[in-house]
JSON list of C-alpha atoms in Angstrom, two decimals:
[
{"chain": "A", "resi": 57, "resn": "UNK", "atom": "CA", "xyz": [83.81, 128.36, 87.25]},
{"chain": "A", "resi": 58, "resn": "UNK", "atom": "CA", "xyz": [82.85, 127.67, 90.89]},
{"chain": "A", "resi": 59, "resn": "UNK", "atom": "CA", "xyz": [86.50, 127.73, 91.95]},
{"chain": "A", "resi": 60, "resn": "UNK", "atom": "CA", "xyz": [87.02, 131.07, 90.20]},
{"chain": "A", "resi": 61, "resn": "UNK", "atom": "CA", "xyz": [84.02, 132.61, 91.95]},
{"chain": "A", "resi": 62, "resn": "UNK", "atom": "CA", "xyz": [85.18, 131.34, 95.35]},
{"chain": "A", "resi": 63, "resn": "UNK", "atom": "CA", "xyz": [88.68, 132.72, 94.85]},
{"chain": "A", "resi": 64, "resn": "UNK", "atom": "CA", "xyz": [87.42, 136.15, 93.75]},
{"chain": "A", "resi": 65, "resn": "UNK", "atom": "CA", "xyz": [84.86, 136.38, 96.56]},
{"chain": "A", "resi": 66, "resn": "UNK", "atom": "CA", "xyz": [87.43, 135.25, 99.12]},
{"chain": "A", "resi": 67, "resn": "UNK", "atom": "CA", "xyz": [89.81, 137.97, 98.01]},
{"chain": "A", "resi": 68, "resn": "UNK", "atom": "CA", "xyz": [87.05, 140.57, 98.20]},
{"chain": "A", "resi": 69, "resn": "UNK", "atom": "CA", "xyz": [86.01, 139.54, 101.73]},
{"chain": "A", "resi": 70, "resn": "UNK", "atom": "CA", "xyz": [89.60, 139.68, 102.98]},
{"chain": "A", "resi": 71, "resn": "UNK", "atom": "CA", "xyz": [90.04, 143.14, 101.47]},
{"chain": "A", "resi": 72, "resn": "UNK", "atom": "CA", "xyz": [86.85, 144.47, 103.04]},
{"chain": "A", "resi": 73, "resn": "UNK", "atom": "CA", "xyz": [87.67, 143.05, 106.49]},
{"chain": "A", "resi": 74, "resn": "UNK", "atom": "CA", "xyz": [91.00, 144.87, 106.41]},
{"chain": "A", "resi": 75, "resn": "UNK", "atom": "CA", "xyz": [89.18, 148.14, 105.79]},
{"chain": "A", "resi": 76, "resn": "UNK", "atom": "CA", "xyz": [87.15, 148.23, 109.04]},
{"chain": "A", "resi": 77, "resn": "UNK", "atom": "CA", "xyz": [86.93, 151.98, 108.95]},
{"chain": "A", "resi": 78, "resn": "UNK", "atom": "CA", "xyz": [84.60, 151.84, 105.90]},
{"chain": "A", "resi": 79, "resn": "UNK", "atom": "CA", "xyz": [80.92, 152.20, 106.42]},
{"chain": "A", "resi": 80, "resn": "UNK", "atom": "CA", "xyz": [78.72, 149.09, 106.30]},
{"chain": "A", "resi": 81, "resn": "UNK", "atom": "CA", "xyz": [76.91, 150.19, 103.11]},
{"chain": "A", "resi": 82, "resn": "UNK", "atom": "CA", "xyz": [80.17, 150.74, 101.27]},
{"chain": "A", "resi": 83, "resn": "UNK", "atom": "CA", "xyz": [81.36, 147.31, 102.39]},
{"chain": "A", "resi": 84, "resn": "UNK", "atom": "CA", "xyz": [78.20, 145.72, 100.99]},
{"chain": "A", "resi": 85, "resn": "UNK", "atom": "CA", "xyz": [78.65, 147.50, 97.66]},
{"chain": "A", "resi": 86, "resn": "UNK", "atom": "CA", "xyz": [82.23, 146.29, 97.39]},
{"chain": "A", "resi": 87, "resn": "UNK", "atom": "CA", "xyz": [81.19, 142.70, 98.10]},
{"chain": "A", "resi": 88, "resn": "UNK", "atom": "CA", "xyz": [78.48, 142.92, 95.43]},
{"chain": "A", "resi": 89, "resn": "UNK", "atom": "CA", "xyz": [80.99, 144.24, 92.88]},
{"chain": "A", "resi": 90, "resn": "UNK", "atom": "CA", "xyz": [83.37, 141.34, 93.57]},
{"chain": "A", "resi": 91, "resn": "UNK", "atom": "CA", "xyz": [80.55, 138.78, 93.37]},
{"chain": "A", "resi": 92, "resn": "UNK", "atom": "CA", "xyz": [79.34, 140.12, 90.00]},
{"chain": "A", "resi": 93, "resn": "UNK", "atom": "CA", "xyz": [82.91, 140.18, 88.67]},
{"chain": "A", "resi": 94, "resn": "UNK", "atom": "CA", "xyz": [83.37, 136.53, 89.65]},
{"chain": "A", "resi": 95, "resn": "UNK", "atom": "CA", "xyz": [80.17, 135.45, 87.91]},
{"chain": "A", "resi": 96, "resn": "UNK", "atom": "CA", "xyz": [80.91, 137.40, 84.71]},
{"chain": "A", "resi": 97, "resn": "UNK", "atom": "CA", "xyz": [84.49, 136.08, 84.54]},
{"chain": "A", "resi": 98, "resn": "UNK", "atom": "CA", "xyz": [83.31, 132.51, 85.04]},
{"chain": "A", "resi": 99, "resn": "UNK", "atom": "CA", "xyz": [80.61, 132.75, 82.38]},
{"chain": "A", "resi": 100, "resn": "UNK", "atom": "CA", "xyz": [83.05, 134.33, 79.89]},
{"chain": "A", "resi": 101, "resn": "UNK", "atom": "CA", "xyz": [85.62, 131.61, 80.52]},
{"chain": "A", "resi": 102, "resn": "UNK", "atom": "CA", "xyz": [83.04, 128.86, 80.10]},
{"chain": "A", "resi": 103, "resn": "UNK", "atom": "CA", "xyz": [81.74, 130.44, 76.88]},
{"chain": "A", "resi": 104, "resn": "UNK", "atom": "CA", "xyz": [85.22, 130.53, 75.35]},
{"chain": "A", "resi": 105, "resn": "UNK", "atom": "CA", "xyz": [85.72, 126.85, 76.13]},
{"chain": "A", "resi": 106, "resn": "UNK", "atom": "CA", "xyz": [82.38, 125.89, 74.58]},
{"chain": "A", "resi": 107, "resn": "UNK", "atom": "CA", "xyz": [83.14, 127.78, 71.35]},
{"chain": "A", "resi": 108, "resn": "UNK", "atom": "CA", "xyz": [86.55, 126.15, 70.88]},
{"chain": "A", "resi": 109, "resn": "UNK", "atom": "CA", "xyz": [87.07, 123.65, 68.05]},
{"chain": "A", "resi": 110, "resn": "UNK", "atom": "CA", "xyz": [87.78, 120.01, 68.79]},
{"chain": "A", "resi": 111, "resn": "UNK", "atom": "CA", "xyz": [89.39, 117.30, 66.71]},
{"chain": "A", "resi": 112, "resn": "UNK", "atom": "CA", "xyz": [86.84, 114.91, 65.23]},
{"chain": "A", "resi": 113, "resn": "UNK", "atom": "CA", "xyz": [89.14, 113.03, 62.82]},
{"chain": "A", "resi": 114, "resn": "UNK", "atom": "CA", "xyz": [92.86, 112.42, 62.38]},
{"chain": "A", "resi": 115, "resn": "UNK", "atom": "CA", "xyz": [94.97, 110.76, 59.69]},
{"chain": "A", "resi": 116, "resn": "UNK", "atom": "CA", "xyz": [98.50, 109.93, 60.82]},
{"chain": "A", "resi": 117, "resn": "UNK", "atom": "CA", "xyz": [99.48, 109.10, 57.24]},
{"chain": "A", "resi": 118, "resn": "UNK", "atom": "CA", "xyz": [98.80, 112.63, 56.00]},
{"chain": "A", "resi": 119, "resn": "UNK", "atom": "CA", "xyz": [101.78, 114.98, 56.23]},
{"chain": "A", "resi": 120, "resn": "UNK", "atom": "CA", "xyz": [103.28, 117.98, 54.48]},
{"chain": "A", "resi": 121, "resn": "UNK", "atom": "CA", "xyz": [106.68, 117.54, 56.17]},
{"chain": "A", "resi": 122, "resn": "UNK", "atom": "CA", "xyz": [109.37, 118.61, 53.68]},
{"chain": "A", "resi": 123, "resn": "UNK", "atom": "CA", "xyz": [106.63, 118.50, 51.08]},
{"chain": "A", "resi": 124, "resn": "UNK", "atom": "CA", "xyz": [104.12, 120.55, 49.20]},
{"chain": "A", "resi": 125, "resn": "UNK", "atom": "CA", "xyz": [100.45, 119.95, 49.76]},
{"chain": "A", "resi": 126, "resn": "UNK", "atom": "CA", "xyz": [97.15, 120.67, 48.04]},
{"chain": "A", "resi": 127, "resn": "UNK", "atom": "CA", "xyz": [93.62, 120.15, 49.30]},
{"chain": "A", "resi": 128, "resn": "UNK", "atom": "CA", "xyz": [90.41, 120.75, 47.36]},
{"chain": "A", "resi": 129, "resn": "UNK", "atom": "CA", "xyz": [86.72, 120.33, 48.10]},
{"chain": "A", "resi": 130, "resn": "UNK", "atom": "CA", "xyz": [84.76, 117.74, 46.11]},
{"chain": "A", "resi": 131, "resn": "UNK", "atom": "CA", "xyz": [81.08, 118.01, 47.03]},
{"chain": "A", "resi": 132, "resn": "UNK", "atom": "CA", "xyz": [80.83, 117.00, 50.71]},
{"chain": "A", "resi": 133, "resn": "UNK", "atom": "CA", "xyz": [84.22, 115.30, 50.52]},
{"chain": "A", "resi": 134, "resn": "UNK", "atom": "CA", "xyz": [87.75, 116.59, 50.02]},
{"chain": "A", "resi": 135, "resn": "UNK", "atom": "CA", "xyz": [90.87, 115.46, 48.18]},
{"chain": "A", "resi": 136, "resn": "UNK", "atom": "CA", "xyz": [94.46, 115.71, 49.43]},
{"chain": "A", "resi": 137, "resn": "UNK", "atom": "CA", "xyz": [97.79, 115.50, 47.61]},
{"chain": "A", "resi": 138, "resn": "UNK", "atom": "CA", "xyz": [100.79, 115.45, 49.94]},
{"chain": "A", "resi": 139, "resn": "UNK", "atom": "CA", "xyz": [104.06, 113.65, 50.62]},
{"chain": "A", "resi": 140, "resn": "UNK", "atom": "CA", "xyz": [102.34, 110.27, 50.97]},
{"chain": "A", "resi": 141, "resn": "UNK", "atom": "CA", "xyz": [100.00, 110.19, 48.01]},
{"chain": "A", "resi": 142, "resn": "UNK", "atom": "CA", "xyz": [96.68, 111.25, 46.57]},
{"chain": "A", "resi": 143, "resn": "UNK", "atom": "CA", "xyz": [93.68, 110.46, 48.75]},
{"chain": "A", "resi": 144, "resn": "UNK", "atom": "CA", "xyz": [89.97, 111.20, 49.00]},
{"chain": "A", "resi": 145, "resn": "UNK", "atom": "CA", "xyz": [88.30, 111.71, 52.36]},
{"chain": "A", "resi": 146, "resn": "UNK", "atom": "CA", "xyz": [84.66, 110.65, 52.21]},
{"chain": "A", "resi": 147, "resn": "UNK", "atom": "CA", "xyz": [82.09, 111.62, 54.84]},
{"chain": "A", "resi": 148, "resn": "UNK", "atom": "CA", "xyz": [79.03, 109.45, 55.53]},
{"chain": "A", "resi": 149, "resn": "UNK", "atom": "CA", "xyz": [75.56, 110.40, 56.77]},
{"chain": "A", "resi": 150, "resn": "UNK", "atom": "CA", "xyz": [76.75, 110.23, 60.39]},
{"chain": "A", "resi": 151, "resn": "UNK", "atom": "CA", "xyz": [79.60, 112.67, 59.80]},
{"chain": "A", "resi": 152, "resn": "UNK", "atom": "CA", "xyz": [82.28, 109.96, 60.00]},
{"chain": "A", "resi": 153, "resn": "UNK", "atom": "CA", "xyz": [85.24, 110.08, 57.59]},
{"chain": "A", "resi": 154, "resn": "UNK", "atom": "CA", "xyz": [86.85, 107.25, 55.66]},
{"chain": "A", "resi": 155, "resn": "UNK", "atom": "CA", "xyz": [89.97, 107.42, 53.48]},
{"chain": "A", "resi": 156, "resn": "UNK", "atom": "CA", "xyz": [90.07, 106.27, 49.87]},
{"chain": "A", "resi": 157, "resn": "UNK", "atom": "CA", "xyz": [93.61, 105.91, 48.49]},
{"chain": "A", "resi": 158, "resn": "UNK", "atom": "CA", "xyz": [93.61, 107.01, 44.85]},
{"chain": "A", "resi": 159, "resn": "UNK", "atom": "CA", "xyz": [97.36, 106.84, 44.14]},
{"chain": "A", "resi": 160, "resn": "UNK", "atom": "CA", "xyz": [99.97, 106.16, 46.82]},
{"chain": "A", "resi": 161, "resn": "UNK", "atom": "CA", "xyz": [102.79, 106.86, 44.33]},
{"chain": "A", "resi": 162, "resn": "UNK", "atom": "CA", "xyz": [101.70, 110.45, 43.77]},
{"chain": "A", "resi": 163, "resn": "UNK", "atom": "CA", "xyz": [103.94, 112.65, 45.89]},
{"chain": "A", "resi": 164, "resn": "UNK", "atom": "CA", "xyz": [104.81, 116.24, 46.61]},
{"chain": "A", "resi": 165, "resn": "UNK", "atom": "CA", "xyz": [107.95, 115.26, 48.54]},
{"chain": "A", "resi": 166, "resn": "UNK", "atom": "CA", "xyz": [110.63, 117.93, 48.09]},
{"chain": "A", "resi": 167, "resn": "UNK", "atom": "CA", "xyz": [108.32, 119.58, 45.58]},
{"chain": "A", "resi": 168, "resn": "UNK", "atom": "CA", "xyz": [105.18, 121.65, 45.31]},
{"chain": "A", "resi": 169, "resn": "UNK", "atom": "CA", "xyz": [101.78, 120.15, 44.58]},
{"chain": "A", "resi": 170, "resn": "UNK", "atom": "CA", "xyz": [98.56, 121.32, 43.04]},
{"chain": "A", "resi": 171, "resn": "UNK", "atom": "CA", "xyz": [95.31, 119.65, 42.09]},
{"chain": "A", "resi": 172, "resn": "UNK", "atom": "CA", "xyz": [92.01, 120.73, 40.63]},
{"chain": "A", "resi": 173, "resn": "UNK", "atom": "CA", "xyz": [88.67, 118.98, 40.64]},
{"chain": "A", "resi": 174, "resn": "UNK", "atom": "CA", "xyz": [87.06, 118.82, 37.20]},
{"chain": "A", "resi": 175, "resn": "UNK", "atom": "CA", "xyz": [83.52, 117.49, 37.72]},
{"chain": "A", "resi": 176, "resn": "UNK", "atom": "CA", "xyz": [84.23, 113.97, 39.06]},
{"chain": "A", "resi": 177, "resn": "UNK", "atom": "CA", "xyz": [87.77, 113.84, 37.68]},
{"chain": "A", "resi": 178, "resn": "UNK", "atom": "CA", "xyz": [90.98, 115.05, 39.35]},
{"chain": "A", "resi": 179, "resn": "UNK", "atom": "CA", "xyz": [93.90, 116.78, 37.61]},
{"chain": "A", "resi": 180, "resn": "UNK", "atom": "CA", "xyz": [97.20, 116.62, 39.48]},
{"chain": "A", "resi": 181, "resn": "UNK", "atom": "CA", "xyz": [100.60, 118.26, 39.08]},
{"chain": "A", "resi": 182, "resn": "UNK", "atom": "CA", "xyz": [103.34, 116.99, 41.38]},
{"chain": "A", "resi": 183, "resn": "UNK", "atom": "CA", "xyz": [106.96, 115.91, 41.37]},
{"chain": "A", "resi": 184, "resn": "UNK", "atom": "CA", "xyz": [106.22, 113.12, 38.89]},
{"chain": "A", "resi": 185, "resn": "UNK", "atom": "CA", "xyz": [104.25, 114.91, 36.19]},
{"chain": "A", "resi": 186, "resn": "UNK", "atom": "CA", "xyz": [100.83, 116.11, 35.11]},
{"chain": "A", "resi": 187, "resn": "UNK", "atom": "CA", "xyz": [98.10, 113.47, 35.31]},
{"chain": "A", "resi": 188, "resn": "UNK", "atom": "CA", "xyz": [94.34, 113.13, 35.14]},
{"chain": "A", "resi": 189, "resn": "UNK", "atom": "CA", "xyz": [92.46, 110.70, 37.35]},
{"chain": "A", "resi": 190, "resn": "UNK", "atom": "CA", "xyz": [89.25, 109.76, 35.57]},
{"chain": "A", "resi": 191, "resn": "UNK", "atom": "CA", "xyz": [86.35, 108.71, 37.79]},
{"chain": "A", "resi": 192, "resn": "UNK", "atom": "CA", "xyz": [84.30, 105.62, 37.00]},
{"chain": "A", "resi": 193, "resn": "UNK", "atom": "CA", "xyz": [81.44, 107.17, 39.07]},
{"chain": "A", "resi": 194, "resn": "UNK", "atom": "CA", "xyz": [81.65, 104.26, 41.54]},
{"chain": "A", "resi": 195, "resn": "UNK", "atom": "CA", "xyz": [84.56, 105.48, 43.67]},
{"chain": "A", "resi": 196, "resn": "UNK", "atom": "CA", "xyz": [87.31, 104.15, 41.41]},
{"chain": "A", "resi": 197, "resn": "UNK", "atom": "CA", "xyz": [89.77, 106.03, 39.21]},
{"chain": "A", "resi": 198, "resn": "UNK", "atom": "CA", "xyz": [91.89, 105.31, 36.15]},
{"chain": "A", "resi": 199, "resn": "UNK", "atom": "CA", "xyz": [94.98, 107.42, 35.51]},
{"chain": "A", "resi": 200, "resn": "UNK", "atom": "CA", "xyz": [95.81, 109.27, 32.30]},
{"chain": "A", "resi": 201, "resn": "UNK", "atom": "CA", "xyz": [99.37, 110.55, 32.01]},
{"chain": "A", "resi": 202, "resn": "UNK", "atom": "CA", "xyz": [99.19, 113.94, 30.29]},
{"chain": "A", "resi": 203, "resn": "UNK", "atom": "CA", "xyz": [102.84, 115.02, 30.54]},
{"chain": "A", "resi": 204, "resn": "UNK", "atom": "CA", "xyz": [105.67, 113.14, 32.28]},
{"chain": "A", "resi": 205, "resn": "UNK", "atom": "CA", "xyz": [108.03, 116.09, 31.90]},
{"chain": "A", "resi": 206, "resn": "UNK", "atom": "CA", "xyz": [105.82, 118.49, 33.82]},
{"chain": "A", "resi": 207, "resn": "UNK", "atom": "CA", "xyz": [107.24, 118.79, 37.31]},
{"chain": "A", "resi": 208, "resn": "UNK", "atom": "CA", "xyz": [107.09, 120.80, 40.51]},
{"chain": "A", "resi": 209, "resn": "UNK", "atom": "CA", "xyz": [110.37, 119.36, 41.83]},
{"chain": "A", "resi": 210, "resn": "UNK", "atom": "CA", "xyz": [112.32, 122.11, 43.64]},
{"chain": "A", "resi": 211, "resn": "UNK", "atom": "CA", "xyz": [109.75, 124.50, 42.22]},
{"chain": "A", "resi": 212, "resn": "UNK", "atom": "CA", "xyz": [106.40, 126.04, 42.94]},
{"chain": "A", "resi": 213, "resn": "UNK", "atom": "CA", "xyz": [103.58, 125.16, 40.56]},
{"chain": "A", "resi": 214, "resn": "UNK", "atom": "CA", "xyz": [99.99, 126.11, 39.85]},
{"chain": "A", "resi": 215, "resn": "UNK", "atom": "CA", "xyz": [97.30, 124.74, 37.56]},
{"chain": "A", "resi": 216, "resn": "UNK", "atom": "CA", "xyz": [93.89, 126.04, 36.59]},
{"chain": "A", "resi": 217, "resn": "UNK", "atom": "CA", "xyz": [91.21, 125.46, 33.97]},
{"chain": "A", "resi": 218, "resn": "UNK", "atom": "CA", "xyz": [90.27, 127.84, 31.18]},
{"chain": "A", "resi": 219, "resn": "UNK", "atom": "CA", "xyz": [87.36, 126.71, 28.96]},
{"chain": "A", "resi": 220, "resn": "UNK", "atom": "CA", "xyz": [88.43, 123.09, 29.18]},
{"chain": "A", "resi": 221, "resn": "UNK", "atom": "CA", "xyz": [92.14, 123.84, 28.73]},
{"chain": "A", "resi": 222, "resn": "UNK", "atom": "CA", "xyz": [94.58, 123.00, 31.51]},
{"chain": "A", "resi": 223, "resn": "UNK", "atom": "CA", "xyz": [96.87, 125.95, 32.25]},
{"chain": "A", "resi": 224, "resn": "UNK", "atom": "CA", "xyz": [100.17, 125.03, 33.94]},
{"chain": "A", "resi": 225, "resn": "UNK", "atom": "CA", "xyz": [102.94, 127.14, 35.44]},
{"chain": "A", "resi": 226, "resn": "UNK", "atom": "CA", "xyz": [105.72, 124.97, 36.84]},
{"chain": "A", "resi": 227, "resn": "UNK", "atom": "CA", "xyz": [109.50, 124.54, 36.89]},
{"chain": "A", "resi": 228, "resn": "UNK", "atom": "CA", "xyz": [109.63, 124.56, 33.10]},
{"chain": "A", "resi": 229, "resn": "UNK", "atom": "CA", "xyz": [107.38, 127.30, 31.70]},
{"chain": "A", "resi": 230, "resn": "UNK", "atom": "CA", "xyz": [103.84, 128.54, 31.23]},
{"chain": "A", "resi": 231, "resn": "UNK", "atom": "CA", "xyz": [101.74, 126.43, 28.87]},
{"chain": "A", "resi": 232, "resn": "UNK", "atom": "CA", "xyz": [98.29, 125.08, 28.11]},
{"chain": "A", "resi": 233, "resn": "UNK", "atom": "CA", "xyz": [97.05, 121.57, 27.38]},
{"chain": "A", "resi": 234, "resn": "UNK", "atom": "CA", "xyz": [94.19, 121.23, 24.91]},
{"chain": "A", "resi": 235, "resn": "UNK", "atom": "CA", "xyz": [92.13, 118.06, 24.68]},
{"chain": "A", "resi": 236, "resn": "UNK", "atom": "CA", "xyz": [91.02, 116.63, 21.34]},
{"chain": "A", "resi": 237, "resn": "UNK", "atom": "CA", "xyz": [87.81, 114.69, 20.62]},
{"chain": "A", "resi": 238, "resn": "UNK", "atom": "CA", "xyz": [89.44, 111.47, 21.83]},
{"chain": "A", "resi": 239, "resn": "UNK", "atom": "CA", "xyz": [90.49, 112.91, 25.19]},
{"chain": "A", "resi": 240, "resn": "UNK", "atom": "CA", "xyz": [94.18, 113.19, 24.28]},
{"chain": "A", "resi": 241, "resn": "UNK", "atom": "CA", "xyz": [96.01, 116.36, 25.26]},
{"chain": "A", "resi": 242, "resn": "UNK", "atom": "CA", "xyz": [98.27, 118.50, 23.09]},
{"chain": "A", "resi": 243, "resn": "UNK", "atom": "CA", "xyz": [100.55, 121.16, 24.57]},
{"chain": "A", "resi": 244, "resn": "UNK", "atom": "CA", "xyz": [100.96, 124.80, 23.50]},
{"chain": "A", "resi": 245, "resn": "UNK", "atom": "CA", "xyz": [103.77, 126.83, 25.04]},
{"chain": "A", "resi": 246, "resn": "UNK", "atom": "CA", "xyz": [102.49, 130.24, 26.15]},
{"chain": "A", "resi": 247, "resn": "UNK", "atom": "CA", "xyz": [105.64, 131.76, 27.69]},
{"chain": "A", "resi": 248, "resn": "UNK", "atom": "CA", "xyz": [109.04, 130.02, 27.79]},
{"chain": "A", "resi": 249, "resn": "UNK", "atom": "CA", "xyz": [110.54, 132.69, 30.03]},
{"chain": "A", "resi": 250, "resn": "UNK", "atom": "CA", "xyz": [108.01, 132.37, 32.86]},
{"chain": "A", "resi": 251, "resn": "UNK", "atom": "CA", "xyz": [108.34, 129.65, 35.50]},
{"chain": "A", "resi": 252, "resn": "UNK", "atom": "CA", "xyz": [107.96, 128.75, 39.17]},
{"chain": "A", "resi": 253, "resn": "UNK", "atom": "CA", "xyz": [111.54, 127.55, 39.55]},
{"chain": "A", "resi": 254, "resn": "UNK", "atom": "CA", "xyz": [112.84, 128.51, 43.01]},
{"chain": "A", "resi": 255, "resn": "UNK", "atom": "CA", "xyz": [109.95, 130.96, 43.31]},
{"chain": "A", "resi": 256, "resn": "UNK", "atom": "CA", "xyz": [106.22, 131.13, 43.79]},
{"chain": "A", "resi": 257, "resn": "UNK", "atom": "CA", "xyz": [103.77, 130.43, 41.01]},
{"chain": "A", "resi": 258, "resn": "UNK", "atom": "CA", "xyz": [100.13, 131.39, 40.56]},
{"chain": "A", "resi": 259, "resn": "UNK", "atom": "CA", "xyz": [97.69, 131.42, 37.65]},
{"chain": "A", "resi": 260, "resn": "UNK", "atom": "CA", "xyz": [94.08, 132.63, 37.60]},
{"chain": "A", "resi": 261, "resn": "UNK", "atom": "CA", "xyz": [91.62, 133.41, 34.82]},
{"chain": "A", "resi": 262, "resn": "UNK", "atom": "CA", "xyz": [89.66, 136.64, 35.27]},
{"chain": "A", "resi": 263, "resn": "UNK", "atom": "CA", "xyz": [87.20, 138.08, 32.72]},
{"chain": "A", "resi": 264, "resn": "UNK", "atom": "CA", "xyz": [88.73, 136.07, 29.86]},
{"chain": "A", "resi": 265, "resn": "UNK", "atom": "CA", "xyz": [92.21, 137.23, 30.85]},
{"chain": "A", "resi": 266, "resn": "UNK", "atom": "CA", "xyz": [94.92, 135.05, 32.36]},
{"chain": "A", "resi": 267, "resn": "UNK", "atom": "CA", "xyz": [96.82, 136.58, 35.28]},
{"chain": "A", "resi": 268, "resn": "UNK", "atom": "CA", "xyz": [100.19, 134.98, 36.01]},
{"chain": "A", "resi": 269, "resn": "UNK", "atom": "CA", "xyz": [102.91, 135.63, 38.54]},
{"chain": "A", "resi": 270, "resn": "UNK", "atom": "CA", "xyz": [106.02, 133.51, 38.70]},
{"chain": "A", "resi": 271, "resn": "UNK", "atom": "CA", "xyz": [109.78, 133.87, 38.91]},
{"chain": "A", "resi": 272, "resn": "UNK", "atom": "CA", "xyz": [109.94, 137.12, 36.95]},
{"chain": "A", "resi": 273, "resn": "UNK", "atom": "CA", "xyz": [106.93, 139.43, 37.18]},
{"chain": "A", "resi": 274, "resn": "UNK", "atom": "CA", "xyz": [103.16, 139.68, 37.06]},
{"chain": "A", "resi": 275, "resn": "UNK", "atom": "CA", "xyz": [101.76, 139.38, 33.56]},
{"chain": "A", "resi": 276, "resn": "UNK", "atom": "CA", "xyz": [98.26, 139.48, 32.07]},
{"chain": "A", "resi": 277, "resn": "UNK", "atom": "CA", "xyz": [97.66, 137.41, 28.93]},
{"chain": "A", "resi": 278, "resn": "UNK", "atom": "CA", "xyz": [94.72, 137.69, 26.60]},
{"chain": "A", "resi": 279, "resn": "UNK", "atom": "CA", "xyz": [93.05, 134.32, 26.06]},
{"chain": "A", "resi": 280, "resn": "UNK", "atom": "CA", "xyz": [92.21, 133.19, 22.57]},
{"chain": "A", "resi": 281, "resn": "UNK", "atom": "CA", "xyz": [89.98, 130.16, 21.88]}
]
């Protein structure tokens, strides 16, 4: 900031000295204008630097290179599914982050990835299938394989929840998974012709209606419990 003010003032003084035919009052006014400009420019520059973000944490193992990626908030923490696995990033009272590896075999390499947080559990769709990671409430997880044939390989994919049902749009089709009283899931095909194969895929539930866009077109489905 000081250097900027000196440079601007120096330029102003040189310019005024060259114009000797100007009256003294006009010279003073010009010098004042240059001085104020230098101060304002310096303060603005300093303000921009102070407002800039800075890196407070890095994870060299996290990457979406040639891979899909999904990241979701879980309370004060967040969960990531990428090329190198499924991980939870936990923040402590001091604002420091630690990494909890949930499944290093989960992968979105050469595929899309999506995850949703269901209370303390995590539902994942990646290259290797649809799975549920059930929390033991102490930081550990057990995995439940819901559907091995579900896949986002060479495809986009999206999952969402609708009244406890898991709605999936992936490479194969649009379907829902319904849990029974024992926690086992049964699949119902909603639309065989819709998919995310070599296209985008998105599913949302709005006002008891399911809005889907995939390979073909946008469709709205009525939901029936």
